[in-house]
Tab-separated table of C-alpha atoms in Angstrom:
chain	number	residue	atom	x	y	z
A	1103	MET	CA	-90.658	-22.018	-6.213
A	1104	ASN	CA	-88.497	-19.223	-4.916
A	1105	ASP	CA	-86.399	-20.358	-1.936
A	1106	TRP	CA	-84.776	-16.949	-1.437
A	1107	PRO	CA	-85.864	-14.839	1.524
A	1108	GLU	CA	-88.254	-12.026	0.946
A	1109	GLY	CA	-86.706	-9.335	-1.199
A	1110	TRP	CA	-84.023	-11.701	-2.551
A	1111	SER	CA	-85.554	-12.498	-5.845
A	1112	GLY	CA	-83.600	-13.021	-8.997
A	1113	ASP	CA	-84.194	-9.424	-9.925
A	1114	ASN	CA	-82.415	-8.320	-6.791
A	1115	ARG	CA	-79.276	-10.428	-6.998
A	1116	ALA	CA	-76.940	-7.728	-8.160
A	1117	GLY	CA	-76.146	-6.753	-4.588
A	1118	ARG	CA	-75.823	-10.299	-3.131
A	1119	TYR	CA	-72.635	-12.030	-1.992
A	1120	GLY	CA	-71.149	-15.231	-3.177
A	1121	ARG	CA	-70.119	-16.624	-6.494
A	1122	GLY	CA	-70.917	-14.534	-9.470
A	1123	SER	CA	-71.359	-11.411	-7.428
A	1124	ALA	CA	-69.970	-8.256	-8.903
A	1125	SER	CA	-69.662	-6.715	-5.483
A	1126	ALA	CA	-66.271	-6.262	-3.771
A	1127	ARG	CA	-67.812	-6.942	-0.360
A	1128	PRO	CA	-66.797	-10.054	1.599
A	1129	GLU	CA	-69.035	-13.056	1.865
A	1130	SER	CA	-71.456	-13.647	4.680
A	1131	ALA	CA	-70.098	-14.207	8.129
A	1132	ARG	CA	-71.646	-17.655	7.970
A	1133	VAL	CA	-69.206	-18.483	5.196
A	1134	MET	CA	-66.121	-16.760	6.748
A	1135	ARG	CA	-66.454	-17.928	10.316
A	1136	GLN	CA	-63.297	-17.522	12.387
A	1137	VAL	CA	-61.960	-18.794	15.654
A	1138	ARG	CA	-62.822	-16.266	18.318
A	1139	ARG	CA	-59.707	-14.550	19.604
A	1140	GLY	CA	-61.210	-12.540	22.393
A	1141	GLN	CA	-63.817	-13.120	25.060
A	1142	ALA	CA	-67.387	-13.095	23.761
A	1143	PRO	CA	-69.641	-10.174	24.667
A	1144	PRO	CA	-72.512	-10.708	27.100
A	1145	PRO	CA	-75.461	-12.735	25.888
A	1146	GLY	CA	-78.115	-10.775	24.223
A	1147	PRO	CA	-78.938	-9.529	20.828
A	1148	GLY	CA	-75.998	-8.077	19.064
A	1149	PRO	CA	-75.922	-5.095	16.787
A	1150	SER	CA	-77.746	-5.529	13.560
A	1151	ALA	CA	-75.944	-5.720	10.299
A	1152	PRO	CA	-76.661	-2.840	8.028
A	1153	PRO	CA	-79.297	-3.445	5.427
A	1154	TYR	CA	-77.970	-4.506	2.107
A	1155	GLY	CA	-80.722	-3.057	0.086
A	1156	ALA	CA	-84.429	-2.832	-0.097
A	1157	GLY	CA	-86.110	-5.739	1.619
A	1158	VAL	CA	-82.916	-7.265	2.995
A	1159	PRO	CA	-83.700	-8.721	6.431
A	1160	GLN	CA	-81.695	-7.973	9.504
A	1161	GLN	CA	-78.910	-10.499	9.981
A	1162	PRO	CA	-78.771	-12.489	13.218
A	1163	SER	CA	-75.804	-12.267	15.561
A	1164	TYR	CA	-73.505	-15.254	15.920
A	1165	VAL	CA	-73.058	-14.733	19.590
A	1166	ASP	CA	-76.704	-14.641	20.518
A	1167	GLY	CA	-76.986	-18.229	21.710
A	1168	GLN	CA	-78.753	-19.464	18.578
A	1169	GLY	CA	-76.174	-22.066	17.678
A	1170	HIS	CA	-73.454	-19.738	16.439
A	1171	GLY	CA	-72.024	-18.077	19.510
A	1172	GLY	CA	-71.357	-18.689	23.153
A	1173	GLN	CA	-68.239	-19.669	24.996
A	1174	ASP	CA	-67.509	-22.728	22.890
A	1175	GLN	CA	-68.598	-21.541	19.518
A	1176	TYR	CA	-67.032	-19.652	16.630
A	1177	ASP	CA	-67.245	-15.932	16.195
A	1178	SER	CA	-66.881	-14.105	12.923
A	1179	GLY	CA	-65.568	-11.039	14.628
A	1180	TYR	CA	-67.521	-8.708	12.376
A	1181	ASN	CA	-70.288	-7.915	14.869
A	1182	THR	CA	-67.846	-7.023	17.644
A	1183	GLY	CA	-65.476	-4.916	15.540
A	1184	GLN	CA	-62.768	-7.557	15.930
A	1185	VAL	CA	-59.979	-7.593	13.353
A	1186	TYR	CA	-58.451	-10.957	12.523
A	1187	GLY	CA	-55.352	-11.536	14.576
A	1188	SER	CA	-55.976	-8.540	16.826
A	1189	PRO	CA	-55.951	-9.374	20.555
A	1190	GLY	CA	-59.064	-8.510	22.477
A	1191	GLY	CA	-60.943	-7.468	19.381
A	1192	ARG	CA	-59.654	-3.912	19.759
A	1193	GLY	CA	-58.396	-3.418	16.244
A	1194	HIS	CA	-55.042	-1.824	17.113
A	1195	GLY	CA	-51.633	-3.001	15.905
A	1196	PRO	CA	-48.878	-4.831	17.769
A	1197	GLY	CA	-47.629	-1.663	19.335
A	1198	GLY	CA	-50.717	-1.164	21.394
A	1199	PRO	CA	-53.398	1.526	21.164
A	1200	GLY	CA	-52.567	5.008	20.083
A	1201	GLY	CA	-49.306	4.520	18.250
A	1202	PRO	CA	-46.994	2.315	16.242
A	1203	GLY	CA	-45.320	-0.792	17.663
A	1204	PRO	CA	-41.858	-0.796	19.220
A	1205	GLY	CA	-40.264	-2.407	16.131
A	1206	ARG	CA	-36.814	-4.082	16.384
A	1207	PRO	CA	-34.814	-3.620	19.567
A	1208	ALA	CA	-32.054	-0.989	19.534
A	1209	PRO	CA	-28.722	-2.372	18.207
A	1210	ASP	CA	-26.149	-3.382	20.797
A	1211	TRP	CA	-23.230	-1.231	19.584
A	1212	ARG	CA	-20.847	-2.493	22.238
A	1213	ARG	CA	-21.359	-6.041	21.060
A	1214	ARG	CA	-20.967	-5.047	17.412
A	1215	ILE	CA	-17.756	-3.091	18.087
A	1216	LYS	CA	-16.374	-5.988	20.123
A	1217	TRP	CA	-16.916	-8.550	17.377
A	1218	THR	CA	-15.707	-6.186	14.667
A	1219	ALA	CA	-12.482	-5.646	16.633
A	1220	ILE	CA	-12.058	-9.394	17.168
A	1221	THR	CA	-12.548	-10.011	13.433
A	1222	LEU	CA	-10.029	-7.344	12.442
A	1223	VAL	CA	-7.421	-8.541	14.944
A	1224	THR	CA	-7.867	-12.140	13.799
A	1225	ALA	CA	-7.492	-11.130	10.140
A	1226	LEU	CA	-4.370	-9.092	10.988
A	1227	VAL	CA	-2.785	-11.977	12.899
A	1228	VAL	CA	-3.531	-14.475	10.123
A	1229	THR	CA	-2.144	-12.085	7.474
A	1230	THR	CA	0.987	-11.339	9.516
A	1231	VAL	CA	1.719	-15.009	10.225
A	1232	GLY	CA	1.088	-15.931	6.592
A	1233	THR	CA	3.346	-13.124	5.366
A	1234	TYR	CA	6.105	-14.172	7.754
A	1235	PHE	CA	6.174	-17.786	6.558
A	1236	TRP	CA	5.886	-16.698	2.919
A	1237	ALA	CA	8.812	-14.295	3.273
A	1238	ASP	CA	10.886	-16.724	5.339
A	1239	SER	CA	10.505	-19.397	2.668
A	1240	LYS	CA	11.894	-17.035	0.002
A	1241	LEU	CA	15.213	-16.339	1.748
A	1242	ASN	CA	18.126	-17.990	-0.060
A	1243	ARG	CA	20.194	-19.294	2.861
A	1244	GLU	CA	23.160	-20.547	0.877
A	1245	VAL	CA	26.181	-19.329	2.876
A	1246	ASP	CA	27.460	-21.633	5.621
A	1247	LEU	CA	29.544	-19.635	8.074
A	1248	SER	CA	30.271	-22.812	10.063
A	1249	LYS	CA	32.863	-23.589	7.371
A	1250	VAL	CA	34.850	-20.490	8.343
A	1251	ILE	CA	37.767	-21.427	10.593
A	1252	GLU	CA	39.822	-19.609	13.275
A	1253	ARG	CA	37.177	-16.972	13.886
A	1254	PRO	CA	37.631	-13.977	16.227
A	1255	GLY	CA	35.670	-13.853	19.468
A	1256	ALA	CA	32.210	-12.330	19.430
A	1257	GLY	CA	31.806	-8.738	20.584
A	1258	GLU	CA	28.890	-6.520	21.527
A	1259	GLY	CA	26.264	-5.657	18.929
A	1260	THR	CA	25.787	-7.300	15.528
A	1261	ASN	CA	28.021	-7.125	12.458
A	1262	TYR	CA	26.777	-7.697	8.909
A	1263	LEU	CA	28.947	-8.112	5.825
A	1264	ILE	CA	26.927	-6.650	2.938
A	1265	VAL	CA	28.147	-7.568	-0.539
A	1266	GLY	CA	27.062	-6.360	-3.949
A	1267	SER	CA	28.098	-8.909	-6.546
A	1268	ASP	CA	28.309	-8.504	-10.305
A	1269	SER	CA	26.403	-11.736	-10.852
A	1270	ARG	CA	24.525	-11.775	-14.170
A	1271	GLU	CA	22.732	-15.013	-13.405
A	1272	GLY	CA	19.243	-15.134	-14.932
A	1273	MET	CA	19.705	-11.931	-16.955
A	1274	THR	CA	18.744	-11.841	-20.625
A	1275	ALA	CA	21.021	-10.389	-23.295
A	1276	GLU	CA	18.739	-7.349	-23.487
A	1277	GLN	CA	18.957	-6.783	-19.721
A	1278	LYS	CA	22.747	-7.036	-19.810
A	1279	LYS	CA	22.782	-4.433	-22.559
A	1280	ASP	CA	20.359	-2.073	-20.817
A	1281	LEU	CA	22.174	-2.319	-17.474
A	1282	HIS	CA	25.668	-2.093	-19.045
A	1283	THR	CA	26.825	-5.172	-17.151
A	1284	GLY	CA	28.694	-6.965	-19.911
A	1285	SER	CA	28.656	-10.757	-20.115
A	1286	ALA	CA	31.497	-11.863	-17.842
A	1287	GLU	CA	31.033	-15.340	-16.375
A	1288	GLY	CA	31.077	-16.108	-12.677
A	1289	LYS	CA	30.695	-13.631	-9.844
A	1290	ARG	CA	32.888	-10.940	-8.384
A	1291	THR	CA	32.270	-8.446	-5.617
A	1292	ASP	CA	31.455	-4.968	-6.808
A	1293	SER	CA	31.066	-3.523	-3.313
A	1294	MET	CA	31.629	-4.669	0.287
A	1295	MET	CA	30.503	-3.027	3.524
A	1296	ILE	CA	30.467	-3.816	7.230
A	1297	LEU	CA	27.338	-2.648	9.055
A	1298	HIS	CA	27.573	-2.590	12.846
A	1299	THR	CA	24.380	-2.213	14.909
A	1300	GLY	CA	24.300	-1.682	18.660
A	1301	ASP	CA	23.275	0.551	21.536
A	1302	ASN	CA	25.453	3.432	20.381
A	1303	GLY	CA	24.018	3.803	16.925
A	1304	SER	CA	24.856	2.175	13.612
A	1305	THR	CA	28.101	2.390	11.694
A	1306	LEU	CA	28.455	1.626	7.984
A	1307	ILE	CA	32.034	1.010	6.822
A	1308	SER	CA	32.909	0.518	3.153
A	1309	LEU	CA	35.747	-1.845	2.257
A	1310	PRO	CA	37.310	-0.735	-1.029
A	1311	ARG	CA	37.519	-3.632	-3.476
A	1312	ASP	CA	41.151	-2.766	-4.163
A	1313	SER	CA	42.129	-3.071	-0.480
A	1314	ASP	CA	45.383	-4.940	0.074
A	1315	VAL	CA	44.685	-8.031	2.221
A	1316	GLU	CA	46.340	-11.329	3.141
A	1317	ILE	CA	44.641	-14.600	2.210
A	1318	PRO	CA	44.801	-16.779	5.385
A	1319	SER	CA	44.458	-20.524	5.800
A	1320	PHE	CA	40.932	-21.645	4.930
A	1321	VAL	CA	38.736	-24.653	4.249
A	1322	GLY	CA	37.335	-24.898	0.735
A	1323	SER	CA	33.589	-24.239	0.721
A	1324	GLU	CA	32.921	-27.110	-1.685
A	1325	SER	CA	35.966	-29.375	-1.485
A	1326	GLY	CA	36.257	-29.286	2.302
A	1327	LYS	CA	40.018	-29.321	1.827
A	1328	THR	CA	42.221	-27.144	4.036
A	1329	TYR	CA	44.411	-24.643	2.244
A	1330	GLN	CA	47.309	-23.299	4.273
A	1331	GLY	CA	48.052	-19.609	4.207
A	1332	THR	CA	51.280	-18.544	2.558
A	1333	GLY	CA	51.211	-14.825	3.327
A	1334	ARG	CA	49.888	-14.137	-0.150
A	1335	HIS	CA	48.505	-10.621	-0.615
A	1336	VAL	CA	45.726	-9.828	-3.104
A	1337	LYS	CA	42.956	-7.294	-3.666
A	1338	LEU	CA	40.018	-7.931	-1.381
A	1339	ASN	CA	37.590	-8.797	-4.162
A	1340	ALA	CA	39.936	-11.596	-5.289
A	1341	ALA	CA	39.080	-13.579	-2.148
A	1342	TYR	CA	35.465	-13.818	-3.243
A	1343	ALA	CA	36.451	-14.767	-6.780
A	1344	GLU	CA	38.710	-17.527	-5.437
A	1345	ASP	CA	36.291	-19.409	-3.161
A	1346	GLY	CA	33.110	-17.410	-2.686
A	1347	PRO	CA	31.446	-15.897	0.387
A	1348	GLU	CA	33.040	-18.195	2.980
A	1349	LEU	CA	36.582	-17.233	1.993
A	1350	LEU	CA	35.600	-13.563	1.809
A	1351	VAL	CA	34.280	-13.698	5.381
A	1352	ARG	CA	37.390	-15.549	6.507
A	1353	THR	CA	39.651	-12.954	4.843
A	1354	VAL	CA	37.821	-9.923	6.308
A	1355	GLU	CA	37.830	-11.434	9.797
A	1356	HIS	CA	41.528	-12.338	9.563
A	1357	ASN	CA	42.582	-8.878	8.393
A	1358	THR	CA	40.378	-6.881	10.793
A	1359	GLY	CA	39.997	-9.101	13.884
A	1360	LEU	CA	36.222	-8.371	13.837
A	1361	ARG	CA	33.762	-11.275	13.932
A	1362	LEU	CA	31.022	-11.093	11.286
A	1363	ASP	CA	27.640	-12.385	12.473
A	1364	HIS	CA	25.727	-12.347	9.186
A	1365	TYR	CA	26.310	-12.270	5.445
A	1366	VAL	CA	24.019	-10.575	2.874
A	1367	GLU	CA	24.609	-10.485	-0.889
A	1368	ILE	CA	22.656	-9.043	-3.806
A	1369	GLY	CA	23.310	-9.189	-7.554
A	1370	PHE	CA	22.872	-6.659	-10.358
A	1371	ALA	CA	19.371	-7.658	-11.477
A	1372	GLY	CA	18.024	-7.968	-7.954
A	1373	PHE	CA	19.305	-4.536	-7.029
A	1374	ALA	CA	17.593	-2.914	-10.029
A	1375	ASN	CA	14.344	-4.800	-9.354
A	1376	ILE	CA	14.172	-3.608	-5.741
A	1377	VAL	CA	14.629	0.013	-6.793
A	1378	ASP	CA	11.899	-0.277	-9.423
A	1379	SER	CA	9.502	-2.007	-7.003
A	1380	VAL	CA	9.529	1.020	-4.650
A	1381	GLY	CA	9.011	3.434	-7.523
A	1382	GLY	CA	12.578	4.721	-7.672
A	1383	VAL	CA	14.843	6.403	-5.129
A	1384	GLU	CA	15.389	10.134	-4.838
A	1385	MET	CA	19.033	11.213	-4.748
A	1386	ASP	CA	20.860	14.526	-4.678
A	1387	ILE	CA	23.762	14.039	-7.091
A	1388	PRO	CA	26.547	16.504	-6.206
A	1389	GLN	CA	28.106	16.777	-9.686
A	1390	ASP	CA	27.594	15.941	-13.340
A	1391	ILE	CA	28.550	12.316	-13.981
A	1392	LYS	CA	29.130	10.650	-17.339
A	1393	ASP	CA	30.644	7.163	-17.446
A	1394	PRO	CA	30.196	5.049	-20.613
A	1395	LYS	CA	31.380	1.900	-18.837
A	1396	SER	CA	28.650	1.961	-16.205
A	1397	GLY	CA	26.088	3.783	-18.350
A	1398	ALA	CA	25.898	6.724	-15.933
A	1399	ASP	CA	24.809	10.044	-17.440
A	1400	PHE	CA	23.545	12.397	-14.708
A	1401	LYS	CA	23.247	16.115	-14.246
A	1402	LYS	CA	23.927	17.717	-10.883
A	1403	GLY	CA	20.892	18.054	-8.627
A	1404	ARG	CA	18.041	16.166	-6.956
A	1405	GLN	CA	16.390	13.503	-9.073
A	1406	THR	CA	14.658	10.119	-8.845
A	1407	LEU	CA	16.679	7.143	-10.076
A	1408	ASP	CA	15.000	4.041	-11.443
A	1409	GLY	CA	16.623	0.611	-11.283
A	1410	GLN	CA	18.771	1.050	-14.377
A	1411	ASP	CA	20.008	4.516	-13.360
A	1412	ALA	CA	20.591	3.405	-9.760
A	1413	LEU	CA	22.811	0.527	-10.842
A	1414	ALA	CA	24.803	2.858	-13.094
A	1415	PHE	CA	25.215	5.334	-10.228
A	1416	VAL	CA	26.553	2.844	-7.666
A	1417	ARG	CA	28.939	1.219	-10.189
A	1418	THR	CA	30.513	4.436	-11.474
A	1419	ARG	CA	34.138	5.009	-10.503
A	1420	TYR	CA	36.058	6.088	-13.622
A	1421	ALA	CA	34.229	9.435	-13.743
A	1422	LEU	CA	35.035	10.200	-10.100
A	1423	ALA	CA	38.192	11.905	-8.859
A	1424	GLY	CA	38.636	9.483	-5.959
A	1425	SER	CA	37.839	6.425	-8.107
A	1426	ASP	CA	36.901	3.475	-5.858
A	1427	LEU	CA	36.922	5.535	-2.645
A	1428	ASP	CA	34.383	7.989	-4.078
A	1429	ARG	CA	32.345	5.139	-5.469
A	1430	THR	CA	32.019	3.534	-2.035
A	1431	LYS	CA	30.712	6.821	-0.658
A	1432	ASN	CA	28.052	6.950	-3.377
A	1433	GLN	CA	27.130	3.354	-2.629
A	1434	GLN	CA	26.647	4.156	1.047
A	1435	LYS	CA	24.447	7.144	0.264
A	1436	PHE	CA	22.302	5.216	-2.145
A	1437	LEU	CA	21.821	2.106	0.003
A	1438	SER	CA	20.846	4.252	2.976
A	1439	ALA	CA	18.369	6.193	0.816
A	1440	LEU	CA	16.959	2.913	-0.530
A	1441	ALA	CA	16.502	1.548	2.993
A	1442	SER	CA	14.691	4.749	3.972
A	1443	GLN	CA	12.416	4.483	0.943
A	1444	VAL	CA	11.550	0.860	1.707
A	1445	ALA	CA	10.793	1.683	5.350
A	1446	THR	CA	8.368	4.548	4.625
A	1447	PRO	CA	4.651	4.164	5.545
A	1448	SER	CA	3.734	4.549	1.858
A	1449	THR	CA	5.559	1.268	1.219
A	1450	VAL	CA	5.053	-0.658	4.456
A	1451	LEU	CA	1.306	0.092	4.721
A	1452	ASN	CA	0.559	-0.374	1.019
A	1453	PRO	CA	0.295	-4.098	0.183
A	1454	PHE	CA	0.467	-3.305	-3.531
A	1455	LYS	CA	3.993	-1.924	-2.968
A	1456	LEU	CA	5.091	-3.912	0.076
A	1457	TYR	CA	4.667	-7.401	-1.347
A	1458	PRO	CA	6.315	-6.675	-4.729
A	1459	THR	CA	9.202	-5.003	-2.887
A	1460	MET	CA	9.600	-7.895	-0.473
A	1461	GLY	CA	9.328	-10.384	-3.305
A	1462	ALA	CA	11.932	-8.595	-5.421
A	1463	GLY	CA	14.309	-8.239	-2.489
A	1464	LEU	CA	13.961	-11.706	-1.004
A	1465	ASP	CA	14.292	-13.386	-4.393
A	1466	SER	CA	17.528	-11.491	-5.004
A	1467	LEU	CA	19.264	-11.851	-1.637
A	1468	VAL	CA	21.721	-14.566	-0.678
A	1469	VAL	CA	22.214	-14.824	3.089
A	1470	ASP	CA	23.857	-17.078	5.658
A	1471	LYS	CA	22.037	-20.094	7.084
A	1472	ASP	CA	21.435	-18.409	10.452
A	1473	MET	CA	19.906	-15.255	9.006
A	1474	GLY	CA	16.294	-14.669	10.039
A	1475	LEU	CA	13.711	-12.146	8.891
A	1476	PHE	CA	14.114	-10.156	12.097
A	1477	ASP	CA	17.886	-9.965	11.492
A	1478	LEU	CA	17.206	-8.726	7.976
A	1479	ALA	CA	14.694	-6.140	9.207
A	1480	SER	CA	17.182	-4.969	11.835
A	1481	MET	CA	19.783	-4.486	9.112
A	1482	PHE	CA	17.444	-2.331	6.989
A	1483	TRP	CA	16.391	-0.188	9.954
A	1484	ALA	CA	20.053	0.340	10.873
A	1485	MET	CA	20.834	1.455	7.328
A	1486	LYS	CA	17.890	3.835	7.463
A	1487	SER	CA	19.225	5.342	10.688
A	1488	VAL	CA	22.556	5.973	8.980
A	1489	SER	CA	20.867	7.964	6.219
A	1490	GLY	CA	18.792	9.816	8.803
A	1491	GLY	CA	21.904	11.106	10.557
A	1492	ASP	CA	21.628	8.903	13.649
A	1493	GLY	CA	24.560	6.732	12.548
A	1494	THR	CA	28.000	6.993	10.997
A	1495	SER	CA	29.163	6.158	7.473
A	1496	MET	CA	32.819	5.987	6.494
A	1497	ASN	CA	35.452	4.199	4.443
A	1498	MET	CA	37.976	1.879	6.001
A	1499	PRO	CA	40.925	4.136	6.966
A	1500	VAL	CA	43.628	4.025	4.285
A	1501	SER	CA	47.223	5.147	4.699
A	1502	GLY	CA	48.462	4.800	1.110
A	1503	SER	CA	48.967	2.180	-1.566
A	1504	VAL	CA	51.241	-0.775	-2.216
A	1505	GLY	CA	51.605	-2.500	-5.558
A	1506	GLY	CA	48.478	-0.695	-6.826
A	1507	ASN	CA	46.419	-1.854	-3.837
A	1508	LEU	CA	45.050	0.399	-1.089
A	1509	LYS	CA	46.827	-0.153	2.219
A	1510	TRP	CA	44.785	0.182	5.396
A	1511	ASP	CA	45.943	2.399	8.255
A	1512	GLU	CA	46.745	-0.296	10.804
A	1513	ALA	CA	46.562	1.930	13.897
A	1514	LYS	CA	43.206	3.414	12.956
A	1515	VAL	CA	41.776	0.041	11.922
A	1516	LYS	CA	42.816	-1.478	15.250
A	1517	LYS	CA	41.119	1.331	17.225
A	1518	LEU	CA	38.004	1.172	15.013
A	1519	VAL	CA	37.639	-2.566	15.534
A	1520	GLU	CA	38.099	-2.183	19.277
A	1521	GLN	CA	35.310	0.405	19.424
A	1522	LEU	CA	33.003	-1.798	17.358
A	1523	LYS	CA	33.694	-4.864	19.511
A	1524	ASN	CA	32.867	-2.913	22.663
A	1525	ASP	CA	29.869	-1.258	20.965
A	1526	GLU	CA	31.303	2.174	21.700
A	1527	LYS	CA	30.708	5.382	19.832
A	1528	VAL	CA	33.000	5.374	16.772
A	1529	THR	CA	35.449	8.270	16.860
A	1530	VAL	CA	37.828	7.058	14.132
A	1531	SER	CA	37.564	8.887	10.817
A	1532	GLY	CA	37.866	7.184	7.434
A	1533	ASN	CA	38.821	8.357	3.987
């Protein structure tokens, strides 16, 4: 017996819905009933479903009160044109009729800029603080100026004693050969300078190593024993060789009457490393220089010196007419040029140059126990100002020689020291 409605015989099943159907049409609304989203239309016969083929009966509405519609019944949505999920059965998208939806709200650029700025400032502060403590931990504070006795009174401004030593500590045999340093044991001073900073500009004064000075009474830096002065005169660099930085400070203060606030020392290897870390230093060499002892071999003119060449340049004296006095002038020029190179934006703003330079410098410096990073930065900026023409560079005034040592001009030295103590513009000329 055929239970199918009229016209739905087995020969007419190709167009039916349900399992096994080859049609892409959805199943009957009786199978896919949905929860009604909108208000039901008024009672009455709804629109007829289109015929599905010959003999297919008209399909009843599910809102016609025959058990499938009404206020509390389900509605397929097909007879009212309702799309699933569409409010009111209108078939339009979330944006309303006639156009696309509003999408995401416009970005709040003020809020984004605010938080971006906060993030950048926080990162900058963290980096700066971290760099400060990293750099501060690398300073070698080995010199104790509290051991220096009978010190002059403090004046205006700040005075640094800057020393270049011939220390070969940590250098390999190959480095000693390349840098022409030799293999002498211990440490001696190869150069000494006083840098004064104040309100009237900076003044850089070289102290020739062969200067004739008196060794005063002093307290041994290691023994703690007091050694009484006997009026003994020596070359200035002998004070360092005898008892290190503390006796050198004591000797300079005794012979000048100028109080030294800070001490800074750098050795051969450290000096060369700093120069290499900044990519070399450009110098205008005024004459041809050839000195086998220092390794200097330069032609006249502007050129960039690497670490090895720079060390040879600042150590050369035998090829110069003025010997040690001319050498101190070259040292001043080079150190000022180096300070200017370190302080350029290309170094300060480039972490790939700044950190290697700071690391090379801080690892190589020996300073006093009271030296801080800000003191060190102030020293470099003052040296830069000297090279830029805002300061003064000179040798300690010399009046002649005695016993092979250079004798200072006492009258000029006294006036120079007075001007430095009062932080006045220096008018004294040196050699």
